[in-house]
Every structure is written in structure tokens, then in C-alpha cells.
Short mmCIF file of C-alpha atoms in Angstrom, two decimals:
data_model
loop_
_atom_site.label_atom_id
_atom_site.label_comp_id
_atom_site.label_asym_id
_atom_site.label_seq_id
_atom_site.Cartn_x
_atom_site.Cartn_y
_atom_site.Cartn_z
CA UNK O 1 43.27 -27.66 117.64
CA UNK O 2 43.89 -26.44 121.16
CA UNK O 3 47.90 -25.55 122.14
CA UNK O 4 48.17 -25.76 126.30
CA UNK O 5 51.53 -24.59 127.34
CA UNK O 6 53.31 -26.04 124.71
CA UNK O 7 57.45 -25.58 125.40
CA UNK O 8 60.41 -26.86 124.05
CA UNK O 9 63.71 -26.37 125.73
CA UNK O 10 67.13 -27.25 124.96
CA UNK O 11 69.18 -27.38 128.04
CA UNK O 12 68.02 -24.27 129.82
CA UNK O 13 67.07 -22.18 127.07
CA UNK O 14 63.34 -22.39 125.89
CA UNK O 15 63.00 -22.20 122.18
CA UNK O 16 59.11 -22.16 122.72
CA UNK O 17 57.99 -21.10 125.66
CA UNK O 18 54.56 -21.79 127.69
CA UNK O 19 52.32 -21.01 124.10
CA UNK O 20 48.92 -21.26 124.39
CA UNK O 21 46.69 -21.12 121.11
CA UNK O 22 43.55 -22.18 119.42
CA UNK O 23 43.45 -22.96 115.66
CA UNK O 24 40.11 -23.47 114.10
CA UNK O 25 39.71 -23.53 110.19
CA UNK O 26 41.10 -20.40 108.88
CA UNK O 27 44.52 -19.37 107.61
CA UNK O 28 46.84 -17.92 109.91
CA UNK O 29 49.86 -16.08 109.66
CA UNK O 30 52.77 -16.76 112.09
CA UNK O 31 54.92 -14.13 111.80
CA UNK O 32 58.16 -13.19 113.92
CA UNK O 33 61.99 -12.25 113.60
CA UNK O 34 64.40 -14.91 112.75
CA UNK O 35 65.17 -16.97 115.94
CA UNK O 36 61.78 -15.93 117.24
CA UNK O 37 61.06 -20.11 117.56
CA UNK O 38 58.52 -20.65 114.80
CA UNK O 39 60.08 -23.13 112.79
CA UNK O 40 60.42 -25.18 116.44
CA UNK O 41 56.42 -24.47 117.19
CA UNK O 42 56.00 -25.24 113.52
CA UNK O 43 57.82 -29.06 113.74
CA UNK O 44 56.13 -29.59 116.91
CA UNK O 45 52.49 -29.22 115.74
CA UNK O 46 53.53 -31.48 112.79
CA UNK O 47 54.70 -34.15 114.98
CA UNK O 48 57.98 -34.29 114.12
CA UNK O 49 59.39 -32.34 117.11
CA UNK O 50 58.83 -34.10 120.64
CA UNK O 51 57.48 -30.93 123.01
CA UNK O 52 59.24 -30.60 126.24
CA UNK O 53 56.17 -29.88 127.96
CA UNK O 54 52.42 -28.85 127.33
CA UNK O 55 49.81 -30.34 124.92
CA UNK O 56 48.53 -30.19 121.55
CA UNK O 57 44.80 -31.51 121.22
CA UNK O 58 43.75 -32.86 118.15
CA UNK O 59 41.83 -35.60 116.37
CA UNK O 60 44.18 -35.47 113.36
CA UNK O 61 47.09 -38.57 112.05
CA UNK O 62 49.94 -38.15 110.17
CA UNK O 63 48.08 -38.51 106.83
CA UNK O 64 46.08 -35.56 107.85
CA UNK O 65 48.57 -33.01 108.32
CA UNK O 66 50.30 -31.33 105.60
CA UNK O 67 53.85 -29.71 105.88
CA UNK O 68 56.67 -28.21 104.38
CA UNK O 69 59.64 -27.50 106.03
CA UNK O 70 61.58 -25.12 106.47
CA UNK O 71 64.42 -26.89 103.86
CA UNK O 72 62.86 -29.34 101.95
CA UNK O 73 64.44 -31.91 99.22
CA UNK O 74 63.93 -34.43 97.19
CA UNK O 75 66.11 -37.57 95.78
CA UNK O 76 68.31 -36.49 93.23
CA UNK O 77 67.66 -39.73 91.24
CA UNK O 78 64.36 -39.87 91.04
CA UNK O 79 61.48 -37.97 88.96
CA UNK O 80 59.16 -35.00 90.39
CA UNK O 81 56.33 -37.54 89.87
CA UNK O 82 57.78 -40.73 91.28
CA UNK O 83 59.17 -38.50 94.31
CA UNK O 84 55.05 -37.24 94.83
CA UNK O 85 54.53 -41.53 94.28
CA UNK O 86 56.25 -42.24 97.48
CA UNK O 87 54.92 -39.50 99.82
CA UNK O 88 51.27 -41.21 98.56
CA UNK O 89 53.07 -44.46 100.27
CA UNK O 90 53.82 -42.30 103.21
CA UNK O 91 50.00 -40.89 103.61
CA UNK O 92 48.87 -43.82 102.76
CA UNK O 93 46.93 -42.69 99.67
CA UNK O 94 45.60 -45.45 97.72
CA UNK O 95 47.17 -46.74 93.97
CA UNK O 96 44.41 -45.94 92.59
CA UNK O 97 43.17 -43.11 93.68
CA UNK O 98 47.61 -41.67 93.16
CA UNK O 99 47.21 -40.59 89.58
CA UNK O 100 44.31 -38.47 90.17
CA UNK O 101 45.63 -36.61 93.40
CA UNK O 102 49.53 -36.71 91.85
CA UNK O 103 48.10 -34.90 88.76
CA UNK O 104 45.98 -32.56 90.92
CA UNK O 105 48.91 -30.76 92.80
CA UNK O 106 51.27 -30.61 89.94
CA UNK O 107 48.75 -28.46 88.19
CA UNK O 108 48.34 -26.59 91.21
CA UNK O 109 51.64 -25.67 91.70
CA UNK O 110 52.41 -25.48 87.81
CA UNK O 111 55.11 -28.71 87.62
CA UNK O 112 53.22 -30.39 85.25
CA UNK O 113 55.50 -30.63 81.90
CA UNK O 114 58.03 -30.80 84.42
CA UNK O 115 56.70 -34.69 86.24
CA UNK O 116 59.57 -36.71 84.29
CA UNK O 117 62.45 -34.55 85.39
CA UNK O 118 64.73 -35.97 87.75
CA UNK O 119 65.05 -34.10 90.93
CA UNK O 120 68.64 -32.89 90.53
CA UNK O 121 67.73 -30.94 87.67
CA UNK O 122 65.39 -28.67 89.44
CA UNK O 123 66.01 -25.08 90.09
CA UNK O 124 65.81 -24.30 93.88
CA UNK O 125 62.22 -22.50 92.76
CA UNK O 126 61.22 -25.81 91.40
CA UNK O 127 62.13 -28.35 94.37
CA UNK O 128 60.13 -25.67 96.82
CA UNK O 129 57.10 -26.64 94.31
CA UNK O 130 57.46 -29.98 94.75
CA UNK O 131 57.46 -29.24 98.52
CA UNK O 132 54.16 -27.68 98.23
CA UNK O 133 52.95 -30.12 96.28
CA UNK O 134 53.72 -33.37 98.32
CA UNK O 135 52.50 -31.36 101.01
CA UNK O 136 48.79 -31.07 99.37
CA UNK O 137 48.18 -33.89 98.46
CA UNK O 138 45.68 -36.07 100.36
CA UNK O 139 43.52 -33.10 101.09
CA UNK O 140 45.10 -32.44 104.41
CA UNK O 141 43.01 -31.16 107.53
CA UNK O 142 46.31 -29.09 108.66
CA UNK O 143 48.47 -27.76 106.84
CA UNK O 144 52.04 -25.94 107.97
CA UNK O 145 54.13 -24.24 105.74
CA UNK O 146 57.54 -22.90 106.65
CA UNK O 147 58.62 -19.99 104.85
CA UNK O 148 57.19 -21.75 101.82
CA UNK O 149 57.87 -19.11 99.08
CA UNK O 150 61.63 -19.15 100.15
CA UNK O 151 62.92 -19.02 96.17
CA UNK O 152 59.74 -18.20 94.71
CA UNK O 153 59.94 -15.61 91.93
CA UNK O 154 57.04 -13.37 92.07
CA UNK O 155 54.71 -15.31 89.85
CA UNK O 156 55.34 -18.15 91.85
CA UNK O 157 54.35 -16.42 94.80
CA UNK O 158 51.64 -15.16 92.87
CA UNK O 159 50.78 -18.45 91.70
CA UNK O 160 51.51 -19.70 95.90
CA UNK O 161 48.45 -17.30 96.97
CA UNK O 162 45.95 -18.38 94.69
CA UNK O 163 46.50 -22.26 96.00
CA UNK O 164 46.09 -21.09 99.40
CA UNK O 165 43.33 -18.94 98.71
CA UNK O 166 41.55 -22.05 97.19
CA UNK O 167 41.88 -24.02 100.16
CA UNK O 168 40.85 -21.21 102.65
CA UNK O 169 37.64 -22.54 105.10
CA UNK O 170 38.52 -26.48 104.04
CA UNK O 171 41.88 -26.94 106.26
CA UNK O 172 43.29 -25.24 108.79
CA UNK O 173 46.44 -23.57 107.07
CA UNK O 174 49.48 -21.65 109.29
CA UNK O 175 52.02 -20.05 107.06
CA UNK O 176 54.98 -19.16 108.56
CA UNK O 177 57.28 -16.49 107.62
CA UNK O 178 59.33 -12.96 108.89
CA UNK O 179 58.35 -11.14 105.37
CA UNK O 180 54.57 -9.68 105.54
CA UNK O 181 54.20 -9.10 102.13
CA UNK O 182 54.23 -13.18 101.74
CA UNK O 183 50.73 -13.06 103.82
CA UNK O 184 49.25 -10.01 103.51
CA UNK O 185 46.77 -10.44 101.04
CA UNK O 186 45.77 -14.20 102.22
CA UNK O 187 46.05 -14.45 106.42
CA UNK O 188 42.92 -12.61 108.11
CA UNK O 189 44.22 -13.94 111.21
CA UNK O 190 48.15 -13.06 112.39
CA UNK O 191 50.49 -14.53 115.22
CA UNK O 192 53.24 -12.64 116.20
CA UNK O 193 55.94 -14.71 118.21
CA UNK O 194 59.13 -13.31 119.45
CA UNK O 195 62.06 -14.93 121.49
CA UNK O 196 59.56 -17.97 121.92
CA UNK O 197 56.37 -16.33 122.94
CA UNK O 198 53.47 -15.70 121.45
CA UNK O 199 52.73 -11.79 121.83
CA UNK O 200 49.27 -11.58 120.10
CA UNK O 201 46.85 -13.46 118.26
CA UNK O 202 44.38 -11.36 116.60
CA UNK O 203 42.61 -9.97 113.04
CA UNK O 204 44.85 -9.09 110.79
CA UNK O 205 42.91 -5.27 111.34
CA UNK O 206 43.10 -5.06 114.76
CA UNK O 207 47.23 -5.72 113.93
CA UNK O 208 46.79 -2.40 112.13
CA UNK O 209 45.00 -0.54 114.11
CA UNK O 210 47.59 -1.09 117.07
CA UNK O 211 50.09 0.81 115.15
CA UNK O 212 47.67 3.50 114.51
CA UNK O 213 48.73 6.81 115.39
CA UNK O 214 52.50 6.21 116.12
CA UNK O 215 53.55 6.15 112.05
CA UNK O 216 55.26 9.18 110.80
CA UNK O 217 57.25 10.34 108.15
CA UNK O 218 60.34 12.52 108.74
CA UNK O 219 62.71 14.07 106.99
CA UNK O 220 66.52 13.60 106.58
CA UNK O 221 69.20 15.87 106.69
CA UNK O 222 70.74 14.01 103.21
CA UNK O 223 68.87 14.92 99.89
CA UNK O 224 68.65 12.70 97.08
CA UNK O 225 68.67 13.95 93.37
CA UNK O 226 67.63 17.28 94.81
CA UNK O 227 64.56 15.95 96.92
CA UNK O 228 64.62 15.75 100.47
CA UNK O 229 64.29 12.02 101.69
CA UNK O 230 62.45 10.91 104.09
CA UNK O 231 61.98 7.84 106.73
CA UNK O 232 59.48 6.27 107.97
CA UNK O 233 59.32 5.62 111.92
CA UNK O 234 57.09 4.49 114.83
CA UNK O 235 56.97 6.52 117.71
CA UNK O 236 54.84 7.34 120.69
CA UNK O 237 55.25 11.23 120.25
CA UNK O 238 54.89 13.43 117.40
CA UNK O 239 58.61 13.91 115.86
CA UNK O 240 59.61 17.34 114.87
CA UNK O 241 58.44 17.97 111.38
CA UNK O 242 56.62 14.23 111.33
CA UNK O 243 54.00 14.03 109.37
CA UNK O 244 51.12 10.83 110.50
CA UNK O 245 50.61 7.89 108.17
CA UNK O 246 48.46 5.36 107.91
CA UNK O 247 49.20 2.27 109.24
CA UNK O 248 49.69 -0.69 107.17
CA UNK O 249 50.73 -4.40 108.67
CA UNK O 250 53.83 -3.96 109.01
CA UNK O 251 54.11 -1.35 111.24
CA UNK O 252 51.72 -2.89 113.28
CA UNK O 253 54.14 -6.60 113.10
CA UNK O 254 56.98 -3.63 114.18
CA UNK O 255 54.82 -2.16 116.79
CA UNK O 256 54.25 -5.68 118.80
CA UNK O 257 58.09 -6.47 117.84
CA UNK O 258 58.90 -3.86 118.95
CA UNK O 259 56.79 -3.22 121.88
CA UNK O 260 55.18 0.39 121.10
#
């Protein structure tokens, strides 16, 4: 997928501004403050947000893309597996072939003894599975996620990681989110976007290795149960008393953010 100045402006303020990217079939991270404009670049590479200007190349439909937004729900009435029957309507997945793939992402995302519920008894943990789970099925070529582990507890998460890990190098996948722990251990590739630009697009090591150098600890003047505390800070010059860390991804997400 190639991104060409893509923009999207509301009155004079751009939400997304001039981005330019290439997505080939990895899993990428987009990762940014809130308000940074990923949710907008997010709805506009699912087609559901018309771009004020620029392009987005690609030889993908609607039944190819996958995507969960940002808020999802689902009919109150209805059960979790007659709510997954009509998104097969909407991506055109055959009745016969509805079972199989309807039984397929339940397991995946653990709502199995849970397909005859109706909707409105779902936890908010539940309904985000069942947003992950309409968004699988078909075997989509693209697949967007917006902050998708939103009320996950952390075996859910857990659980979230090893489904995305299983479908690493068979779609292209962007997850994204403002907490790096959600993508640390499954995005080798990271996006950074603030205030509707894209600031890098690199290996999730080379994000490290930015902040390299400029991570100290220091101490503070207040002591906690009789041990000194300390905080953790990015700077270009040795603090007094600072003592260099090693960089981990989020100081280098802070670094860009911050523009160290």
C-alpha cells in the first residue's frame, strides 16, 4: 500500500497532514499522543473517512480490509454469533463457508461458550472481542485496529498478542495505540505521528537506539520509606548526579515526541 500526501482537514485545521507511507506485509505500530490524528489516518485507510487530499494505492475491497474502531458495538438484541452472521453478509462471506470462519474467530478471541449471549449482556471486555473478531474474519489482507485492547484485562491482552502474532507475514496489520506496552512485544516496525504528521517510520531498534544516551536516572530531594527516589528523564546533557540507562521504547516514542 503506498500513502501520497494523504490530508484531511476540517475547516483550516489539518487533522492529517501531507503523510506519506509505505505498508508492505508486516505489523506496524502507530503510535502517538492523543489528538496526534491516528484514529483520522486510521478511518481513512479503511475507507470510511473521505481524504481531503492525497492518495492511497491499493488493490484491496472492502471485504479485504479488516478494522476495528476506535468504539465499536454491537446490537443489543441480538447474539455474539448472529451479530458475527451479519458482518459475513457485509464481507460477503459465503453461507456456507459462515460456520467454519464464525467458529474460527470466536476461538481466537476466546467467545466461544459465550456465541448465544445477547449483546447487551457483554462486559465492555467482551464487546471489544467481538470487535476483534468480526474484524478477522474473512482472512483480511489489511487489517487496522484502533486502540484494540481498550478494556482488555491482561490475559486478554495476552490472549490479543498471540492472535496477532499468528497472523504476522499473512496481512498487513497497523495497530494503533498511545500505550507501548500494547505493541512492544509484537510491532518490529513503529510510526510515530504527532499533531498530524508522521515523524518517523523505522525498526522498532533503531526507535531505541535514538534515545540512546540521553536516559538518566536522578535523584529526588523527597525520600520514600527511607530510600531516596528517583526519576527517570531524557536529556541532552549529563544531569548532576544522573546516572545513564538503557534505553527501552519508550523513551525512544518520548524522544521523537518530544523532539530530543
Amino acid at each position: 500500500m503506498e500513502i501520497r500526501g494523504l490530508t484531511k482537514k476540517y475547516g483550516k485545521k489539518s487533522v492529517v497532514d501531507e503523510v506519506d507511507l509505505s505498508l508492505d506485509c508486516k505489523t506496524y505500530a502507530l503510535l502517538g499522543p492523543n489528538g496526534a490524528g491516528k484514529t483520522t489516518l486510521i478511518r481513512m485507510l479503511a475507507g470510511v473517512l473521505k481524504p481531503t487530499s492525497g492518495s492511497i494505492s491499493q488493490d484491496l475491497n472492502k471485504e479485504s480490509i479488516g478494522y476495528v474502531p476506535q468504539r465499536f458495538g454491537c446490537f443489543p438484541d441480538v447474539t455474539v454469533y448472529e451479530q458475527l452472521q451479519y458482518f459475513c453478509f457485509l464481507k460477503n462471506i459465503s453461507v456456507r463457508e459462515e460456520k467454519e470462519q464464525i467458529n474460527s474467530v470466536l476461538k481466537l478471541v476466546h467467545l466461544t461458550d459465550q456465541k448465544e449471549i445477547r449483546c447487551k449482556k457483554l462486559s465492555g471486555g467482551m464487546i471489544r472481542r467481538v470487535g476483534i473478531a468480526q474484524a478477522l474474519l474473512g482472512s483480511p489482507r489489511l487489517l487496522l485496529l484502533d486502540e484494540p485492547t481498550v478494556g482488555l484485562d491482561l490475559e486478554e491482552r495476552l490472549r490479543f498478542n498471540q492472535v496477532i502474532t499468528s497472523l504476522q507475514g499473512k496481512s498487513t496489520i497497523m495497530i494503533s495505540t498511545h500505550q507501548t506496552e500494547d505493541i512492544r512485544d509484537i510491532c518490529s516496525q513503529i510510526i510515530i505521528m504527532n499533531n498530524g504528521r508522521i515523524l518517523v517510520d523505522s525498526d522498532k531498534n533503531d526507535i531505541i537506539r535514538y534515545a540512546q544516551g540521553k536516559v538518566y536516572l536522578i535523584p529526588m530531594n523527597a525520600e520514600t520509606n527511607g530510600a531516596e527516589s528517583l526519576i527517570r528523564v531524557l536529556s541532552d546533557v549529563k544531569p548532576d548526579e544522573g546516572v545513564l540507562q538503557k534505553a527501552t521504547l519508550e523513551d525512544g516514542y518520548f524522544a521523537y515526541i518530544k523532539k530530543f
